[in-house]
Short mmCIF file of C-alpha atoms in Angstrom, two decimals:
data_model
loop_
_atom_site.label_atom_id
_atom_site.label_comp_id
_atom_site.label_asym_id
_atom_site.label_seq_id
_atom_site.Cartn_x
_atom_site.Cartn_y
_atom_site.Cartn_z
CA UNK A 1 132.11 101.25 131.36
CA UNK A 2 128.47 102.02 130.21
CA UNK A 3 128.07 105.77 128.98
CA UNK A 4 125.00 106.16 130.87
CA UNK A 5 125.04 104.39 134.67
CA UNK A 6 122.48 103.90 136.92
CA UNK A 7 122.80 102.91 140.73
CA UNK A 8 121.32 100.27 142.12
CA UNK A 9 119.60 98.46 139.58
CA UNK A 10 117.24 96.63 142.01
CA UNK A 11 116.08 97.96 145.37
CA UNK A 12 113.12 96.76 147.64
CA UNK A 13 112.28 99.33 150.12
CA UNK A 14 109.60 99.51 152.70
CA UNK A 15 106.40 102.67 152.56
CA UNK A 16 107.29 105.35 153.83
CA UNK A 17 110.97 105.09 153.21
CA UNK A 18 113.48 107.71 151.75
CA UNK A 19 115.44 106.47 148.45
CA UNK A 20 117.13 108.02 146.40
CA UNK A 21 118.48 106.56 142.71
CA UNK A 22 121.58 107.76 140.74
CA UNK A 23 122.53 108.40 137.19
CA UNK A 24 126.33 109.23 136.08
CA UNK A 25 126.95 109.79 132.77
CA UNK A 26 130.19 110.08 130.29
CA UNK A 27 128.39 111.60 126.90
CA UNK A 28 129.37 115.21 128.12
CA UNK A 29 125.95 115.73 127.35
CA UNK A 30 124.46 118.80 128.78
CA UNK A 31 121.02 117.32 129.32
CA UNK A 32 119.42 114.39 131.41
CA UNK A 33 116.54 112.57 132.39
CA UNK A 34 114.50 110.47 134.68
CA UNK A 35 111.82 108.23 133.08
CA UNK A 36 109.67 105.84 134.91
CA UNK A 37 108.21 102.44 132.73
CA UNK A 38 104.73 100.66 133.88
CA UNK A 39 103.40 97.83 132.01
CA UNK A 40 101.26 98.81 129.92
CA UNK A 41 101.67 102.68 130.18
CA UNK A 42 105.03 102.87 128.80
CA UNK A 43 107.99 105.15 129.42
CA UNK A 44 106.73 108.62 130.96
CA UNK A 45 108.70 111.96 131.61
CA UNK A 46 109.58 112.49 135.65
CA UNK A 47 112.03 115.30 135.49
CA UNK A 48 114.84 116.98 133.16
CA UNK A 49 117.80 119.11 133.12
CA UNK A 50 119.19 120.75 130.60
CA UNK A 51 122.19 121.71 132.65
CA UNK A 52 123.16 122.09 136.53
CA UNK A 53 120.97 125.35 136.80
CA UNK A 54 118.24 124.50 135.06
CA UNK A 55 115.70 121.21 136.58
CA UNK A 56 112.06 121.06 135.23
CA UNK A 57 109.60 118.95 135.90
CA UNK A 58 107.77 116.51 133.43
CA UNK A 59 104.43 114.73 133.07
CA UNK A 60 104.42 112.45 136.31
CA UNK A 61 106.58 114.68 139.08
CA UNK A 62 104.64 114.50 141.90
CA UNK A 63 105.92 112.53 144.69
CA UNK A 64 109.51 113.01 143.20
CA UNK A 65 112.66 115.44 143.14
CA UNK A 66 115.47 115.71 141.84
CA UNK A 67 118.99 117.22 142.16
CA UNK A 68 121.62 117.96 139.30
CA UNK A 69 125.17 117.84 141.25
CA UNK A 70 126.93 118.42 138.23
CA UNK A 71 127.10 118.11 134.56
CA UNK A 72 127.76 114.06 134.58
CA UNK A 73 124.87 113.45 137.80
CA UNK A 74 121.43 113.65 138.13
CA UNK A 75 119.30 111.82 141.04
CA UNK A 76 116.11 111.55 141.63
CA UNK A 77 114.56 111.43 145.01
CA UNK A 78 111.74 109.81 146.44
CA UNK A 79 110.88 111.37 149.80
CA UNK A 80 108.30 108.74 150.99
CA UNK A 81 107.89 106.07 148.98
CA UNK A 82 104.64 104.24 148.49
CA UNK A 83 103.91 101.13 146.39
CA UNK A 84 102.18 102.67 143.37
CA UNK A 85 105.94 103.93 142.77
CA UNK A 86 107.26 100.17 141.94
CA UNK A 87 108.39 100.63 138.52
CA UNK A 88 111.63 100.03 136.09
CA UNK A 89 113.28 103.82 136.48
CA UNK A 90 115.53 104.98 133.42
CA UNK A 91 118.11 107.95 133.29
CA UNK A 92 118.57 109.41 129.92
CA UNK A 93 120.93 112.06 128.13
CA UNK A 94 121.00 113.94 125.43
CA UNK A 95 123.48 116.49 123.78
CA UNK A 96 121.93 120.18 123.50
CA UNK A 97 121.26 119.78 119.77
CA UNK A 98 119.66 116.21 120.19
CA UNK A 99 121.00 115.25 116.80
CA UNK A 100 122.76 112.38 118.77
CA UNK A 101 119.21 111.15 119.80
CA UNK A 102 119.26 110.08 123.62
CA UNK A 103 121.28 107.37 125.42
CA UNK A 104 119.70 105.03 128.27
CA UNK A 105 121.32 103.40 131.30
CA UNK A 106 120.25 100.30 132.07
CA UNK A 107 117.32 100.88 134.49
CA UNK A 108 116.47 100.52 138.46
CA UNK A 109 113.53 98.09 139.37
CA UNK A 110 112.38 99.41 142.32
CA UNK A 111 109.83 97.54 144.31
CA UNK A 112 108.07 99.12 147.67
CA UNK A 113 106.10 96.91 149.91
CA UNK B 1 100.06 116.98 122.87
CA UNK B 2 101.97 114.76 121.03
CA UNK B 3 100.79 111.25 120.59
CA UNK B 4 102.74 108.00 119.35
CA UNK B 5 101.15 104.72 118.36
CA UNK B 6 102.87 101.55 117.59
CA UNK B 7 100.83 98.95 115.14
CA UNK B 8 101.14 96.31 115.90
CA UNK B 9 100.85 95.87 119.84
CA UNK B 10 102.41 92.22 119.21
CA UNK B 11 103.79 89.94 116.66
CA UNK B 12 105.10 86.58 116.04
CA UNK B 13 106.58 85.33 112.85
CA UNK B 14 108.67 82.30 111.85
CA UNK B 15 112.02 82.64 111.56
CA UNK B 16 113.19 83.99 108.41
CA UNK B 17 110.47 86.50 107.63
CA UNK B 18 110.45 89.74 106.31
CA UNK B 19 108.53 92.11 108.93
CA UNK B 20 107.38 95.75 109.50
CA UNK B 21 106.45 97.68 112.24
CA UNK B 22 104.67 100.61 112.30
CA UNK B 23 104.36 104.35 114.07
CA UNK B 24 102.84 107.14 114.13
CA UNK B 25 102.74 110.34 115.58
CA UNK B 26 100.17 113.21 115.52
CA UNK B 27 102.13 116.37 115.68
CA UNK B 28 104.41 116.61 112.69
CA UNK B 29 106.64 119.41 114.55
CA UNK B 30 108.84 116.63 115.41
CA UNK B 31 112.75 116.88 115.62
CA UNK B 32 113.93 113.22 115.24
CA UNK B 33 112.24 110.17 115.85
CA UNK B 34 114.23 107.30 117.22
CA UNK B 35 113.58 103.45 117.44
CA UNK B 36 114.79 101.13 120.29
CA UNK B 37 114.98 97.44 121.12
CA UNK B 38 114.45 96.55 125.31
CA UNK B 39 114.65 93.27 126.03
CA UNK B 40 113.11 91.93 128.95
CA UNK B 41 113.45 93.78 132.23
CA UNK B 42 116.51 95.44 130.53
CA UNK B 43 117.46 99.10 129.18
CA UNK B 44 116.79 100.47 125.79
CA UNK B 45 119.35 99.88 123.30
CA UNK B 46 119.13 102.88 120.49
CA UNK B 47 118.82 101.38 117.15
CA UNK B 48 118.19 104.07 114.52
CA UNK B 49 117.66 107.86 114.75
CA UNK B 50 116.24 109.71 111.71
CA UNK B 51 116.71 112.82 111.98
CA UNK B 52 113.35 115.35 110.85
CA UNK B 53 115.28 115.98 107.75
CA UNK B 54 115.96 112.98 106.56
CA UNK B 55 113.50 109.95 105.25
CA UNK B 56 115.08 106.81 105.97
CA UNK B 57 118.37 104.98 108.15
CA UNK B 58 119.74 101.84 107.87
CA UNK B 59 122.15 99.53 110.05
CA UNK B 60 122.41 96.09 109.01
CA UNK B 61 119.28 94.29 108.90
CA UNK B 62 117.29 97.23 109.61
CA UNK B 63 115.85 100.09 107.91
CA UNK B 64 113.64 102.55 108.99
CA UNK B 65 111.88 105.40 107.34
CA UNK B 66 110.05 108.52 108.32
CA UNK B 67 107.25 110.55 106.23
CA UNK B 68 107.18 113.23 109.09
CA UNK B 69 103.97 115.17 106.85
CA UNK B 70 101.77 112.00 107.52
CA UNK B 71 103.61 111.62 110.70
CA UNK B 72 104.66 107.93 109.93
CA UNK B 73 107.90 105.96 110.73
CA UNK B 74 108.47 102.51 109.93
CA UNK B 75 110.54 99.76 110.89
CA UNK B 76 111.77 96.94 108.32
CA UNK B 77 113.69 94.05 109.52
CA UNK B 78 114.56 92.19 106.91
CA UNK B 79 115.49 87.68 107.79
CA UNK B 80 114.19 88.05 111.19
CA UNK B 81 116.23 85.52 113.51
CA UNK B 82 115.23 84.74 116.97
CA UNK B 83 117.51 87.05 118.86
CA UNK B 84 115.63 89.84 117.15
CA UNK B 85 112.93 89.10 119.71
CA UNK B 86 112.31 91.82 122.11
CA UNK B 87 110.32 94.99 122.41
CA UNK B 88 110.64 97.77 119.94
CA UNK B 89 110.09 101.13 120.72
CA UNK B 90 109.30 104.40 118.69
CA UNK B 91 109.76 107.46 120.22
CA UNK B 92 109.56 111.28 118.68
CA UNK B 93 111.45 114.35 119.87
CA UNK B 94 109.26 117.58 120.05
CA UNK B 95 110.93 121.21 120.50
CA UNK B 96 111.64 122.34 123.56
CA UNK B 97 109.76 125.50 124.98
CA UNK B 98 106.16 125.88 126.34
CA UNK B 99 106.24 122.30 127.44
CA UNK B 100 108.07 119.59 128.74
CA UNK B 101 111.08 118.33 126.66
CA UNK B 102 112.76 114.89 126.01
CA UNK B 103 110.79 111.60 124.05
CA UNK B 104 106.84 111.01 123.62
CA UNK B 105 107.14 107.28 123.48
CA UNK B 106 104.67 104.82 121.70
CA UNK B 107 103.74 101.76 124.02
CA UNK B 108 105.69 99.19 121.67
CA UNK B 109 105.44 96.45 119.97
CA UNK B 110 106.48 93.16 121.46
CA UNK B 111 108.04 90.72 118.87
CA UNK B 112 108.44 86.93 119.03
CA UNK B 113 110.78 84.98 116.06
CA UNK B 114 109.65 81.41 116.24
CA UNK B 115 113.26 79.48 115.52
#
């Protein structure tokens, strides 16, 4: 099994629409991570947790949440979706010291027409 | 805020070649820096982390160093073969507090090994 797993890893959905992506993890890391990659504007920061109490938003949070269930799960919500949200999605850890570096699942493409 | 470039944007060599990549960074308050390989529509596979401490890594093929007072990393990949083609990524740790956490990531550079 992959350390860092993401569910789905494709998903069309229609405007307007609730989704919601997941990320389970088996690093017993304390922190994780939602990215979201565009061509040509890379990989930017959503929302991170550096454990279940603790959720903080990053550069590009609007239109998003989030919910840390417990140590090994962290989703991320999208309460309406609209098209300018199609993107590859990427869950990340990291253990507290980050001497590890950080660990990637394999992405979601998400695609709303 | 911190700031990471990748030089070049893209690259094709012949098979066989010596290449480097290039990144920098413009905050040198930088905890590790860490380079990673996505292929195409796929995750990012880690492929050396060099911690702030340290100036270079190795694994295999690959060696990559960090001058973290210039706020410079490299990547050498030494007999490039055509699976090495993909996208490499550079991406720098900052401390935590006052802002958000986790990776500032350059924009890549896409590789192509001619067989």
């Amino acid at each position: 099994d992959a350390d860092v797993t993401q569910t789905p890893r494709n998903r069309i959905t229609k405007t307007g629409k609730r989704i919601m992506l997941e990320c389970s993890q088996t690093k017993g890391h304390d922190r994780m991570y939602w990215y979201r990659q565009d061509p040509g504007l890379g990989l930017r920061l959503i929302y991170y947790s550096f454990d279940v109490k603790d959720i903080n938003k990053g550069e590009i949070s609007d239109g998003y949440s989030v919910s840390r269930q417990a140590q090994a799960k962290f989703s991320l919500s999208l309460e309406s979706a609209i098209p300018n949200q199609t993107a590859l999605y990427f869950c990340a850890t990291s253990d507290f010291t980050r001497e590890q570096g950080y660990t990637f699942g394999s992405g979601t493409r998400l695609t709303v027409v | 805020k911190q700031e990471v470039t990748q030089i070049p944007a893209a690259l094709s060599v012949p098979e066989g070649e010596n290449l480097v990549l290039n990144c920098s960074f413009t905050d040198s308050a930088i905890y590790n820096l860490q380079w990673f390989r996505q292929d195409p529509g796929k995750g990012l596979t880690s492929l050396l982390l060099i911690q702030s401490s340290q100036r270079e890594q190795t694994s295999g093929r690959l060696n990559a160093s960090l001058d973290k007072s210039s706020g410079r990393s490299t990547l050498y990949i030494a007999a490039s073969q055509p699976g090495d083609s993909a996208t490499y990524l550079c991406a720098v740790t900052g401390y935590s507090g006052g802002g958000a956490d986790g990776l500032t990531f350059g924009k890549g550079t896409h590789l192509i090994i001619q067989p």
